[in-house]
Amino acid sequence: MPATTKSTTGGLTSAEAARRLRENGPNLLPAAGGTHPVVLLLKQFGHFFAILLWVAAALASVAGMPALSVAIALVVVLNGVFAFAQEYRADRAAQRLRDLMPTRATVRRDGEPRVVDAADLVVGDEVLLQGGDRVCADARVFQVAALAVDESMLSGESVPVHPAADDVVRAGTYVTEGEATVVVTATGAHTRLAGIASLTRDAVRPKSPLALRLHRVVTVVGLIAVAVGVAFYGVAMLLGLDPAEGFLFAVGVTVALVPEGLLPTVTLSLARAAQEMAHRKALVRRLDAVETLGATTFVCTDKTGTLTRNEMAAVRVWTPAGEVSVEGEGYAPTGRVTGGPDALAAVRRAAAGAVRCSPGARAEHRDGRWSPVGDPMEVALHVLAARVGADTSTPEATRFPFDPRRRRSSVADGDGVHVIGAPDAVLPLCAPTPGAREAVAELGARGLRVLAVAWRPGAAVDQADAERDLVLLGVVALQDPPRDDVADSIALCREAGIKLAMITGDHPATARAIAVQTGLLGPDGLVVEGGDLPADDHALGELLDRDGVVVARVTPEDKLRIARALQGRGHVVAMTGDGVNDGPALRAADIGVAMGASGTDVAREAADLVLLDDHFGTIVAAVELGRATFANIRRFLTYHLTDNVAELTPFVFWALSGGSYPLALSVLQVLALDIGTDLLPALALGAEKPNPRTMTGPARTGSLIDRSVLVRAFGVLGPAEALAAMAAFTLVLLAGDWDLGDPVLAATASGTAFTAIVLGQLANAFACRSATTPVKTLRGNRLLVGAVLFELVLLAVFLFVPPLPGLLGGSAPTPLGWALAATTIPVVLLVDAVQKWVRRRLT
Ligand code: ADP
Ligand code: MG
């Protein structure tokens, strides 16, 4: 339903708006305040492992082992507090990320359109809405043009509604089509959305796929731990041991194997990556998108604004009467125009027509330079008109706004109908014009964005009626140069084994030229048009599954099919989108990428990643950080699992010897390792910086715990550390003539084993910094140095500060013990170096 753009009320004055804002407060929903910290803390004591440990503590108490019972309870509490601290930090980080998400509104203030923060809207503000906008306050419709609003998030109704003048639009809904001017009637807590939001505030967030996968890993490991514990108990009973003692072993084994600190460490590591990404202008909307980003194998990118600067300037205009070149600085209204007088007159006419179709845009002189207000392309048309001295009036008109399927827009006013759009969407509506197609092809081939402007006299009853029997006024060619570092980012993707496709609504010639200029068009690249894509998804996937593809003249539906087809080929697809209709494609892609600066709110809501600077390079930076984070998670997994081997080995020796080989570690020592000395180094490994080889070779997709992690932890590092510790233990006992009845000897031997494992873990922390690079060539990670120093302090506390040595059952080693324990360091480092060397040799 079209409507006239009659003059408006002029909106509020900025002084009045400021007064109302002071009086009624900002247009914000009452704070969403996630889970209450106390609830979050309590939750840490009620999950699977916590319950397991509570049961163990209760059993210990019943079995008459109060020290163990208290210790286990202490473990649950300490571990819970630690997990809480990490989750709370992660939660806060996610909240901060949400706050960074731009929500803006175009209002009329002092008679001029102005973009303001949605929080600054006040009652009485005149808001200009267009396709893709999120409605930011409850408002009454004032004027409307073909408006369609998606109210599904308020009403659950998925069919868009078409509000007419005086109808109400609600905060939280989306404009899917058309344009409207609305007057704000309620803001912030007074909107209907606020009422609904307070109802749903406490709704549980669904678990992410990564979280689910990790939970599975942890649960499986936990169940194995319990099973092994039970088996040990069986062995103990068979050996005729005291049930209490058998129980002690069983608990020790279980606790040794359970990866208590793992989940929160992963969450924190993801949150840290998300924050780092936000620094680099990439905003993830779900934490686990960090991991998916790292696994990305195919990036489908937009052209305009992502690969190019989105700084448009009309440089050439073709008309049937001749051509004109235009030069000028940025968006300044002055410039140099070259061309014959006839051509110039025709260009003035075409430019005036183009301006009629883009009434909202203008260039504004601010801080000594001319900046665009509105869509840069439309602003460029205004600038062109000013430079060639064309009429720039925009009288009252009926508008049929641009939509990416039609690829044109039109305007009917007293002077007839003006149409502007992609040449292939406009030329067929025009009387044949000799030379026009050739001009379009020639200008497009230079990488210029080409628009056709056409006209017919008379009035129009509807859009179809408006866009017929046209006369071509001219073809405007706009320059939009590639961004400076796009070529580097594209090269980086190539090196990283990530395939690229440019998916654009633009002309194939323009798209090809930009693809060549940026290096995107690969050696076996391909330029196809959306209309020529195979109808069969399988064939589509086969056609596009190559590097450096350009798909031009696409519709949003094509994008969706392309994402699905590539996923069908096993790709992890990142797809950019900015329009109203890109939502489905963004949701279907593994990583939907929306533009923060220029895109629509609809696209941003559907996306997993928002580029605050619209920049292609930012996607690549985010992928790199995603990969680095994945690698970090594997680093501390290896670290944890290695420790588990060392902790389990004493119990295995004991069980295999039928109980005759003394236990090198007590259960409490195992706990001291797991939640004491191991914690900080694991965290520090999660903060490892991306190494220079992060973007060489294909993504490490698949599971976090794969063969390489298992081999390193269970086959190499774990056994080395375990055997070195057992050797130290054994040698200390031998030096004391194996007098097992001597409690001092037993305590020193056990303290030596404990020290050996702590020192082994110290070396292990450095070994785990890379799965391939030898320790000595790794550059510093200051956090890790700090963590390791802290680890040593804790070791000293456990060994020397009463009553801890007595409780743990391990006292300070003798000088011989120290020497033996210290050998774990070179043993772990040596074994690590040998494995890395062998690995390099094999690959
Ligand atoms: P891109 O992939 O480069 O962002 P779009 O889908 O935005 O391309 O635009 C496709 C084509 O539609 C453009 O090449 C241009 O010819 C035309 N077009 C874009 N915006 C408008 C507009 N506001 N009015 C008329 N035509 C437009
Ligand atoms: Mg676009």
Tab-separated table of C-alpha atoms in Angstrom, residues 14 68 71 256 270 279 388 393 440 444 485 508 524 586 628 649 796 808:
chain	number	residue	atom	x	y	z
A	14	SER	CA	16.414	18.466	20.263
A	68	LEU	CA	38.545	-37.739	54.131
A	71	ALA	CA	38.414	-33.035	52.584
A	256	ALA	CA	41.845	-38.893	40.186
A	270	LEU	CA	35.483	-19.099	25.168
A	279	HIS	CA	38.213	-5.763	20.649
A	388	VAL	CA	26.700	18.382	-12.405
A	393	SER	CA	14.288	18.716	-5.363
A	440	VAL	CA	26.670	-1.314	-18.863
A	444	GLY	CA	30.804	-3.063	-15.061
A	485	ASP	CA	43.850	-5.058	3.372
A	508	PRO	CA	28.358	-10.091	-12.825
A	524	ASP	CA	39.662	-22.519	-10.924
A	586	LEU	CA	22.088	-16.345	8.226
A	628	ALA	CA	43.428	-20.404	18.506
A	649	THR	CA	49.417	-44.950	38.156
A	796	ALA	CA	55.778	-25.583	49.363
A	808	LEU	CA	47.923	-35.298	52.951
